[in-house]
Coordinates of C-alpha atoms in Angstrom, one line a residue:
X17 CA 71.5 6.0 -54.7
X18 CA 73.2 5.6 -51.3
X19 CA 71.3 2.6 -49.9
X20 CA 73.5 -0.4 -49.1
X21 CA 72.6 -3.8 -50.5
X22 CA 73.8 -7.3 -49.5
X23 CA 73.0 -10.7 -50.9
X24 CA 71.4 -12.9 -48.3
X25 CA 73.3 -15.9 -47.3
X26 CA 72.7 -18.6 -50.0
X27 CA 69.8 -16.6 -51.5
X28 CA 68.7 -13.3 -53.0
X29 CA 65.7 -11.2 -53.8
X30 CA 64.9 -9.8 -57.3
X31 CA 65.1 -6.0 -57.8
X32 CA 66.3 -5.4 -61.3
X33 CA 65.3 -6.4 -64.8
X34 CA 67.4 -5.8 -67.9
X35 CA 66.1 -5.1 -71.4
X36 CA 66.6 -8.5 -73.0
X37 CA 64.7 -10.1 -70.1
X38 CA 67.3 -12.8 -69.5
X39 CA 68.2 -12.1 -65.9
X40 CA 67.4 -10.0 -62.8
X41 CA 69.8 -8.2 -60.5
X42 CA 69.1 -9.3 -56.9
X43 CA 70.0 -8.0 -53.5
X44 CA 68.6 -7.8 -50.0
X45 CA 68.4 -4.2 -48.8
X46 CA 69.7 -3.4 -45.3
X47 CA 70.0 -0.2 -43.3
X48 CA 72.8 1.2 -41.3
X49 CA 71.4 -0.2 -38.1
X50 CA 71.4 -3.8 -39.2
X51 CA 74.0 -6.1 -37.5
X52 CA 76.8 -7.5 -39.6
X53 CA 76.1 -10.9 -41.1
X54 CA 79.8 -11.8 -41.2
X55 CA 80.9 -14.8 -39.2
X56 CA 83.6 -14.7 -36.6
X57 CA 85.8 -16.8 -38.9
X58 CA 85.5 -14.2 -41.6
X59 CA 86.2 -11.2 -39.4
X60 CA 89.1 -12.9 -37.7
X61 CA 90.5 -13.9 -41.1
X62 CA 90.1 -10.3 -42.3
X63 CA 92.3 -9.0 -39.5
X64 CA 95.0 -11.5 -40.5
X65 CA 94.6 -10.7 -44.2
X66 CA 94.8 -7.0 -43.5
X67 CA 97.9 -7.2 -41.3
X68 CA 99.7 -9.5 -43.7
X69 CA 98.9 -8.0 -47.1
X70 CA 97.6 -4.4 -46.8
X71 CA 100.7 -2.2 -47.0
X72 CA 101.3 1.5 -47.1
X73 CA 103.5 3.0 -49.8
X74 CA 106.1 4.6 -47.6
X75 CA 107.9 6.2 -50.6
X76 CA 105.0 8.6 -51.0
X77 CA 105.1 11.4 -48.4
X78 CA 102.5 14.0 -49.6
X79 CA 99.5 11.6 -49.3
X80 CA 98.6 8.2 -47.8
X81 CA 98.6 5.4 -50.3
X82 CA 97.9 1.7 -49.7
X83 CA 98.3 -1.4 -51.9
X84 CA 98.0 -5.2 -51.5
X85 CA 101.4 -6.8 -51.2
X86 CA 101.0 -9.8 -53.6
X87 CA 104.6 -11.0 -54.1
X88 CA 105.7 -11.1 -50.4
X89 CA 109.1 -10.0 -51.7
X90 CA 111.1 -6.8 -50.9
X91 CA 113.8 -4.9 -52.8
X92 CA 117.2 -6.3 -51.7
X93 CA 119.4 -3.5 -52.9
X94 CA 120.9 -5.4 -55.8
X95 CA 119.8 -3.0 -58.6
X96 CA 117.0 -5.4 -59.6
X97 CA 113.5 -4.1 -59.0
X98 CA 111.0 -6.5 -57.3
X99 CA 107.3 -6.8 -58.2
X100 CA 105.2 -6.0 -55.2
X101 CA 101.6 -5.7 -56.4
X102 CA 99.4 -5.9 -59.5
X103 CA 96.0 -4.4 -60.4
X104 CA 94.3 -7.7 -59.8
X105 CA 95.4 -7.6 -56.2
X106 CA 94.5 -3.9 -56.0
X107 CA 91.0 -4.6 -57.2
X108 CA 90.6 -7.4 -54.6
X109 CA 91.8 -5.1 -51.9
X110 CA 89.3 -2.4 -52.8
X111 CA 86.4 -4.9 -52.9
X112 CA 87.4 -6.3 -49.5
X113 CA 87.8 -2.9 -47.7
X114 CA 84.5 -1.6 -49.1
X115 CA 82.7 -4.9 -48.1
X116 CA 84.1 -4.6 -44.6
X117 CA 82.8 -1.1 -43.9
X118 CA 80.3 -2.2 -41.3
X119 CA 82.9 -4.2 -39.5
X120 CA 86.0 -2.0 -39.8
X121 CA 85.8 1.6 -38.7
X122 CA 89.1 2.2 -40.7
X123 CA 87.8 0.7 -43.9
X124 CA 87.2 4.0 -45.6
X125 CA 90.7 5.2 -44.7
X126 CA 92.2 2.1 -46.3
X127 CA 89.9 2.3 -49.3
X128 CA 90.8 5.9 -50.0
X129 CA 94.5 5.1 -49.6
X130 CA 94.0 2.4 -52.2
X131 CA 92.1 4.8 -54.4
X132 CA 95.0 7.2 -54.4
X133 CA 97.5 4.4 -55.2
X134 CA 95.2 3.4 -58.2
X135 CA 95.2 7.0 -59.4
X136 CA 99.0 7.3 -59.1
X137 CA 99.5 4.3 -61.4
X138 CA 97.5 4.7 -64.6
X139 CA 97.8 2.6 -67.7
X140 CA 99.5 4.3 -70.7
X141 CA 96.6 3.3 -72.9
X142 CA 93.3 3.7 -70.9
X143 CA 94.0 6.7 -68.7
X144 CA 91.3 5.7 -66.2
X145 CA 92.6 2.1 -66.0
X146 CA 95.4 0.9 -63.8
X147 CA 98.8 -0.2 -64.8
X148 CA 98.9 -4.0 -64.3
X149 CA 102.1 -4.2 -62.1
X150 CA 104.1 -2.1 -59.7
X151 CA 107.7 -2.8 -58.8
X152 CA 110.0 -1.6 -55.9
X153 CA 113.3 -0.2 -57.0
X154 CA 114.4 1.0 -53.6
X155 CA 113.3 4.6 -54.0
X156 CA 109.7 4.3 -55.4
X157 CA 107.1 1.9 -56.8
X158 CA 107.4 2.0 -60.6
X159 CA 105.3 0.8 -63.5
X160 CA 106.4 -1.1 -66.6
X161 CA 109.7 -2.3 -65.1
X162 CA 110.4 -5.3 -67.3
X163 CA 112.8 -8.0 -66.1
X164 CA 113.9 -6.2 -63.0
X165 CA 114.5 -2.8 -64.6
X166 CA 115.2 0.0 -62.2
X167 CA 113.3 2.6 -64.4
X168 CA 109.7 2.8 -65.6
X169 CA 108.6 1.5 -68.9
X170 CA 105.4 1.2 -71.0
X171 CA 102.5 0.0 -68.8
X172 CA 99.1 -1.3 -69.7
X173 CA 96.1 -2.8 -67.9
X174 CA 94.6 -6.2 -67.1
X175 CA 90.8 -6.5 -67.5
X176 CA 89.9 -8.2 -64.2
X177 CA 91.7 -5.6 -62.1
X178 CA 90.0 -2.9 -64.1
X179 CA 86.5 -4.4 -63.5
X180 CA 87.0 -5.0 -59.8
X181 CA 88.3 -1.5 -59.2
X182 CA 85.2 0.0 -61.0
X183 CA 82.8 -2.2 -59.1
X184 CA 84.5 -1.4 -55.8
X185 CA 84.1 2.4 -56.5
X186 CA 80.4 1.8 -57.0
X187 CA 80.3 0.0 -53.7
X188 CA 82.1 3.0 -52.1
X189 CA 79.6 5.3 -53.5
X190 CA 76.8 3.2 -52.0
X191 CA 78.5 2.8 -48.7
X192 CA 80.0 6.2 -48.0
X193 CA 78.5 8.5 -50.7
X194 CA 80.3 10.7 -53.2
X195 CA 79.9 14.1 -51.5
X196 CA 83.3 14.1 -49.8
X197 CA 86.9 14.3 -51.0
X198 CA 86.4 11.6 -53.6
X199 CA 83.5 11.4 -56.1
X200 CA 83.5 7.6 -56.1
X201 CA 80.5 7.5 -58.5
X202 CA 82.1 9.7 -61.2
X203 CA 85.4 7.8 -60.9
X204 CA 83.6 4.5 -61.3
X205 CA 81.8 5.7 -64.5
X206 CA 85.1 6.9 -65.9
X207 CA 86.7 3.5 -65.3
X208 CA 83.7 1.6 -66.7
X209 CA 83.7 3.7 -69.9
X210 CA 87.4 3.0 -70.4
X211 CA 86.8 -0.7 -69.8
X212 CA 84.2 -0.6 -72.6
X213 CA 86.5 1.4 -74.8
X214 CA 89.7 -0.6 -74.3
X215 CA 89.0 -3.9 -72.6
X216 CA 86.1 -5.0 -74.7
X217 CA 86.3 -6.4 -78.3
X218 CA 83.6 -4.4 -80.2
X219 CA 83.5 -6.9 -83.1
X220 CA 82.7 -10.0 -81.0
X221 CA 81.5 -8.3 -77.8
X222 CA 83.9 -10.3 -75.6
X223 CA 86.1 -9.2 -72.7
X224 CA 89.7 -8.8 -74.0
X225 CA 92.8 -9.6 -72.0
X226 CA 93.6 -6.0 -71.2
X227 CA 93.7 -2.6 -72.8
X228 CA 96.8 -3.5 -74.7
X229 CA 94.7 -5.7 -77.0
X230 CA 93.0 -2.6 -78.3
X231 CA 96.2 -1.9 -80.2
X232 CA 96.5 -5.4 -81.7
X233 CA 95.9 -6.1 -85.4
X234 CA 92.9 -8.3 -86.2
X235 CA 95.2 -11.0 -87.4
X236 CA 96.9 -11.2 -84.0
X237 CA 95.7 -14.2 -82.1
X238 CA 95.3 -12.1 -79.0
X239 CA 92.8 -9.8 -80.7
X240 CA 89.9 -12.3 -80.3
X241 CA 91.1 -14.2 -77.3
X242 CA 89.5 -14.0 -73.9
X243 CA 90.3 -15.2 -70.4
X244 CA 87.7 -17.1 -68.4
X245 CA 88.8 -15.5 -65.1
X246 CA 87.5 -12.2 -66.6
X247 CA 84.0 -13.6 -66.9
X248 CA 82.8 -11.5 -63.9
X249 CA 79.3 -11.6 -65.3
X250 CA 77.6 -10.3 -62.2
X251 CA 79.1 -6.8 -63.0
X252 CA 77.9 -6.4 -66.6
X253 CA 74.3 -5.6 -65.9
X254 CA 75.4 -3.2 -63.2
X255 CA 77.8 -1.5 -65.6
X256 CA 75.0 -1.3 -68.1
X257 CA 72.6 0.4 -65.7
X258 CA 75.0 3.0 -64.2
X259 CA 76.3 4.1 -67.6
X260 CA 73.2 3.6 -69.8
X261 CA 75.4 1.6 -72.2
X262 CA 73.4 -1.4 -73.3
X263 CA 76.5 -2.8 -75.0
X264 CA 77.3 -4.3 -71.7
X265 CA 74.4 -6.6 -72.2
X266 CA 75.9 -7.8 -75.4
X267 CA 79.1 -8.7 -73.5
X268 CA 76.9 -10.4 -70.9
X269 CA 75.1 -12.6 -73.5
X270 CA 78.2 -13.4 -75.5
X271 CA 80.1 -14.4 -72.4
X272 CA 77.4 -16.9 -71.5
X273 CA 77.4 -18.2 -75.0
X274 CA 81.0 -19.1 -74.5
X275 CA 80.5 -20.5 -71.1
X276 CA 77.5 -22.6 -72.4
X277 CA 79.6 -23.9 -75.2
X278 CA 82.2 -25.4 -72.8
X279 CA 79.6 -26.7 -70.4
X280 CA 77.7 -28.5 -73.3
X281 CA 80.9 -29.9 -74.8
X282 CA 82.8 -31.2 -71.8
X283 CA 80.0 -31.6 -69.2
X284 CA 82.5 -30.7 -66.4
X285 CA 82.2 -26.9 -66.1
X286 CA 86.0 -26.7 -66.2
X287 CA 86.9 -23.7 -68.3
X288 CA 90.4 -23.2 -69.6
X289 CA 92.5 -20.3 -68.5
X290 CA 92.6 -18.8 -72.0
X291 CA 90.1 -19.2 -74.8
X292 CA 90.6 -18.4 -78.5
X293 CA 88.3 -17.9 -81.4
X294 CA 89.2 -20.3 -84.3
X295 CA 88.8 -19.7 -88.0
X296 CA 85.2 -21.1 -87.9
X297 CA 84.2 -18.7 -85.2
X298 CA 84.2 -21.3 -82.4
X299 CA 85.7 -20.7 -79.0
X300 CA 88.1 -23.4 -78.0
X301 CA 90.9 -23.8 -75.4
X302 CA 94.1 -21.9 -76.3
X303 CA 97.3 -23.8 -77.2
X304 CA 100.0 -24.3 -74.7
X305 CA 102.1 -21.2 -73.9
X306 CA 99.6 -18.9 -75.5
X307 CA 100.3 -16.2 -72.9
X308 CA 101.6 -17.7 -69.7
X309 CA 102.4 -21.4 -69.4
X310 CA 102.1 -24.9 -70.8
X311 CA 98.7 -25.1 -69.2
X312 CA 97.1 -22.1 -70.8
X313 CA 94.4 -24.3 -72.3
X314 CA 93.6 -26.0 -69.0
X315 CA 91.6 -25.2 -65.9
X316 CA 94.5 -23.8 -64.1
X317 CA 95.6 -20.8 -61.9
X318 CA 93.5 -18.2 -63.8
X319 CA 90.3 -20.1 -64.3
X320 CA 90.3 -21.7 -60.8
X321 CA 88.4 -18.5 -59.9
X322 CA 85.4 -19.2 -62.2
X323 CA 83.3 -21.1 -59.6
X324 CA 83.3 -17.9 -57.6
X325 CA 83.2 -15.4 -60.4
X326 CA 80.4 -17.0 -62.4
X327 CA 78.6 -18.4 -59.3
X328 CA 78.1 -14.9 -58.0
X329 CA 75.8 -14.2 -60.9
X330 CA 73.5 -16.9 -59.7
X331 CA 73.6 -15.8 -56.0
X332 CA 72.9 -12.2 -57.0
X333 CA 70.9 -12.4 -60.2
X334 CA 69.5 -16.0 -60.3
X335 CA 70.9 -16.4 -63.8
X336 CA 70.0 -19.9 -65.1
X337 CA 73.1 -20.2 -67.3
X338 CA 75.2 -19.5 -64.3
X339 CA 73.3 -22.2 -62.5
X340 CA 73.9 -24.7 -65.3
X341 CA 77.6 -24.0 -65.2
X342 CA 77.6 -24.3 -61.4
X343 CA 75.7 -27.6 -61.5
X344 CA 78.2 -29.0 -64.0
X345 CA 81.3 -28.1 -62.0
X346 CA 79.8 -29.0 -58.7
X347 CA 78.7 -32.4 -60.0
X348 CA 82.1 -33.1 -61.5
X349 CA 84.0 -32.1 -58.5
X350 CA 81.8 -34.0 -56.0
X351 CA 82.1 -37.2 -58.0
X352 CA 85.8 -36.7 -58.8
X353 CA 86.8 -36.1 -55.1
X354 CA 84.3 -38.4 -53.5
X355 CA 82.7 -35.4 -51.7
X356 CA 86.1 -34.5 -50.2
X357 CA 87.2 -30.9 -51.0
X358 CA 90.8 -31.8 -49.8
X359 CA 91.0 -33.8 -53.0
X360 CA 90.3 -30.9 -55.4
X361 CA 93.4 -30.8 -57.5
X362 CA 95.4 -27.7 -58.6
X363 CA 94.6 -28.1 -62.3
X364 CA 92.5 -30.1 -64.8
X365 CA 92.1 -30.6 -68.5
X366 CA 88.6 -29.4 -69.6
X367 CA 87.5 -33.1 -69.8
X368 CA 88.3 -33.6 -66.1
X369 CA 91.7 -35.2 -66.3
X370 CA 93.9 -33.8 -63.4
X371 CA 97.2 -32.3 -64.4
X372 CA 98.5 -31.9 -60.8
X373 CA 98.5 -34.3 -57.9
X374 CA 98.2 -31.7 -55.1
X375 CA 95.6 -29.2 -53.8
X376 CA 95.8 -25.5 -53.5
X377 CA 93.6 -23.0 -51.6
X378 CA 93.0 -20.9 -54.7
X379 CA 91.3 -23.9 -56.3
X380 CA 89.3 -24.9 -53.3
X381 CA 88.0 -21.5 -51.9
X382 CA 85.9 -20.6 -55.1
X383 CA 83.8 -23.7 -54.4
X384 CA 82.5 -21.8 -51.3
X385 CA 80.4 -19.8 -53.8
X386 CA 79.7 -22.7 -56.2
X387 CA 78.5 -24.9 -53.4
X388 CA 76.3 -22.2 -52.0
X389 CA 74.5 -22.1 -55.3
X390 CA 73.6 -25.8 -55.2
X391 CA 71.3 -27.9 -53.0
X392 CA 74.0 -30.1 -51.6
X393 CA 74.4 -28.7 -48.1
X394 CA 76.9 -31.5 -47.1
X395 CA 79.2 -30.5 -50.0
X396 CA 78.9 -26.8 -49.0
X397 CA 79.7 -27.6 -45.3
X398 CA 82.7 -29.8 -46.3
X399 CA 84.1 -27.0 -48.5
X400 CA 83.6 -24.4 -45.9
X401 CA 85.3 -26.5 -43.2
X402 CA 88.2 -27.2 -45.6
X403 CA 88.6 -23.5 -46.5
X404 CA 88.5 -22.3 -42.9
X405 CA 90.9 -24.9 -41.7
X406 CA 93.3 -24.7 -44.6
X407 CA 96.1 -23.1 -42.7
X408 CA 98.7 -20.6 -43.8
X409 CA 98.8 -19.7 -47.5
X410 CA 100.0 -17.0 -49.9
X411 CA 98.4 -13.8 -51.1
X412 CA 96.5 -15.5 -54.0
X413 CA 94.8 -18.2 -52.0
X414 CA 94.3 -16.1 -48.9
X415 CA 92.7 -13.2 -50.9
X416 CA 90.4 -15.4 -52.9
X417 CA 89.4 -17.1 -49.6
X418 CA 88.7 -13.6 -48.0
X419 CA 86.4 -12.6 -50.8
X420 CA 84.6 -16.0 -50.9
X421 CA 84.1 -16.0 -47.2
X422 CA 82.4 -12.6 -47.5
X423 CA 80.1 -13.9 -50.2
X424 CA 79.4 -17.1 -48.4
X425 CA 78.4 -15.3 -45.2
X426 CA 75.9 -13.1 -47.3
X427 CA 78.1 -10.0 -47.0
X428 CA 78.6 -9.4 -50.7
X429 CA 77.4 -5.8 -51.5
X430 CA 75.5 -4.9 -54.6
X431 CA 75.5 -1.1 -55.4
X432 CA 72.3 0.9 -55.8
X433 CA 72.3 2.0 -59.4
X434 CA 69.0 3.7 -60.2
X435 CA 66.7 6.4 -58.8
X436 CA 63.5 5.3 -57.3
X437 CA 60.4 5.9 -59.5
X438 CA 56.7 5.6 -58.5
X439 CA 54.9 2.3 -59.3
X440 CA 54.1 2.1 -63.0
X441 CA 56.1 5.2 -64.0
X442 CA 57.5 3.5 -67.1
X443 CA 58.3 6.8 -68.9
X444 CA 60.1 8.0 -65.7
X445 CA 58.5 11.4 -65.6
X446 CA 57.8 11.2 -61.9
X447 CA 54.2 10.0 -61.9
X448 CA 52.1 7.0 -63.0
X449 CA 49.6 8.2 -65.7
X450 CA 47.8 6.8 -68.7
X451 CA 50.9 7.7 -70.7
X452 CA 52.7 4.9 -69.0
X453 CA 50.0 2.4 -70.0
X454 CA 50.2 3.6 -73.6
X455 CA 54.0 3.3 -73.6
X456 CA 53.7 -0.3 -72.4
X457 CA 51.1 -1.1 -75.0
X458 CA 53.3 0.2 -77.8
X459 CA 56.2 -1.8 -76.5
X460 CA 54.2 -5.0 -76.6
X461 CA 53.2 -4.4 -80.2
X462 CA 56.8 -3.5 -81.0
X463 CA 56.1 0.1 -81.7
X464 CA 58.4 1.3 -78.9
X465 CA 61.5 0.1 -77.1
X466 CA 62.2 0.3 -73.4
X467 CA 65.5 1.1 -71.8
X468 CA 67.0 -1.1 -69.0
X469 CA 65.5 1.2 -66.3
X470 CA 62.1 1.3 -68.0
X471 CA 62.1 -2.5 -68.3
X472 CA 62.7 -2.8 -64.6
X473 CA 59.7 -0.6 -63.9
X474 CA 57.5 -2.3 -66.5
X475 CA 58.0 -5.7 -64.8
X476 CA 55.1 -4.9 -62.4
X477 CA 54.0 -8.6 -62.3
X478 CA 57.5 -9.4 -61.0
X479 CA 58.0 -12.5 -63.1
X480 CA 61.1 -11.3 -65.0
X481 CA 59.1 -10.9 -68.2
X482 CA 57.3 -8.0 -69.8
X483 CA 54.0 -9.2 -71.3
X484 CA 50.2 -8.8 -71.2
X485 CA 50.1 -9.7 -67.5
X486 CA 52.0 -6.5 -66.7
X487 CA 49.7 -4.5 -68.9
X488 CA 46.5 -5.9 -67.2
X489 CA 48.0 -5.3 -63.7
X490 CA 49.0 -1.8 -64.7
X491 CA 45.5 -1.0 -66.0
X492 CA 43.8 -2.4 -63.0
X493 CA 46.1 -0.4 -60.7
X494 CA 45.4 2.8 -62.6
X495 CA 41.6 2.3 -62.5
X496 CA 41.6 1.5 -58.8

């Protein structure tokens, strides 16, 4: 359970098979003596990122708490509270500090401080989820402070922050173990279960906008809406495996159904920020001002993260739907920019029409991951050069850059999620016997079903399928 995993730079090795046989989780195992794969550009940028954005909550005196300072504003003493962080930023910070454990001897100190801040600011709906925003009123950091209020109000969660925090806790369990002050694994399970309960639409099996949607009426347009920046598909099989809840694979498949719909229709891979379900059951771009801006139905400041978020599922899991999305968005962007990442615009309509005439790091950095998935090394090298030499930016662009550099270097961690069982031990009783062969035979004639973990073990032929080849290999191995 405590082995660390990393994806290899630009590649991965299969180690996990889920029950529906549509993907495999992949990672390259390392041990504690392996040298860090992170480049000098990434480690230097981490120091700058940490010094600029990782901040201690000095209002708290009884314990050490840290947060990611996203607004770069401070309370000015005018009785108007100032937003200083959000759960999205907090999830990013926890991912970064866990990923930098080999490099930074203080990573656990910072991570635990961020964990305490997360626990101090729960949502009012899902008690294991995080309130989406914290504001500085000059005496404390408060939740639910609408329009500069100096007092707390009702607070709810945002799905992407919830998912990143859960995944980061799994990483912490793999990196540091859960036998100390914090049981990272138990905390991760609690968060994941609350995400499933409150952040997932159980009628359509889509990721919702936040736990607040669980209180919406079915007639409310937010009830069936989803946000493409929450398509963090690499996490869903992991969540399924650590909790045993195979509903996560329904979310996984439905999410790709939506992604594929847009790829097939527009051919660009450009997903809109917000996606709604129409009266016919089709998923389409949201109208303007659905939740945030005139550009809610465009590829804008939420969905700019999708080349990274969805691309990770190819780097880690070799998912072919992920690759189809990546191929579409890479091809569009290479052609549209003339292979010049500096020409990536800060917003497009789904058909590829630009809606802004400037670039922005948060739109460019995710193509580090997208370009790593393809076979155009020139495009990848141009993107990396652009990202590294972009210059000073703000929290959003810098933090996405930090995460994408880690992934591009091959430093993205994948948590260990299952116990190790002997070869062929499909029934997971601790030994390989004829009972395992019988179980596989019954599965193949549809007399039995296999769990996700059992499916992984049954894939002895290692071709990401369970069929007669596995049975033959299993029998021959037993007889020999």
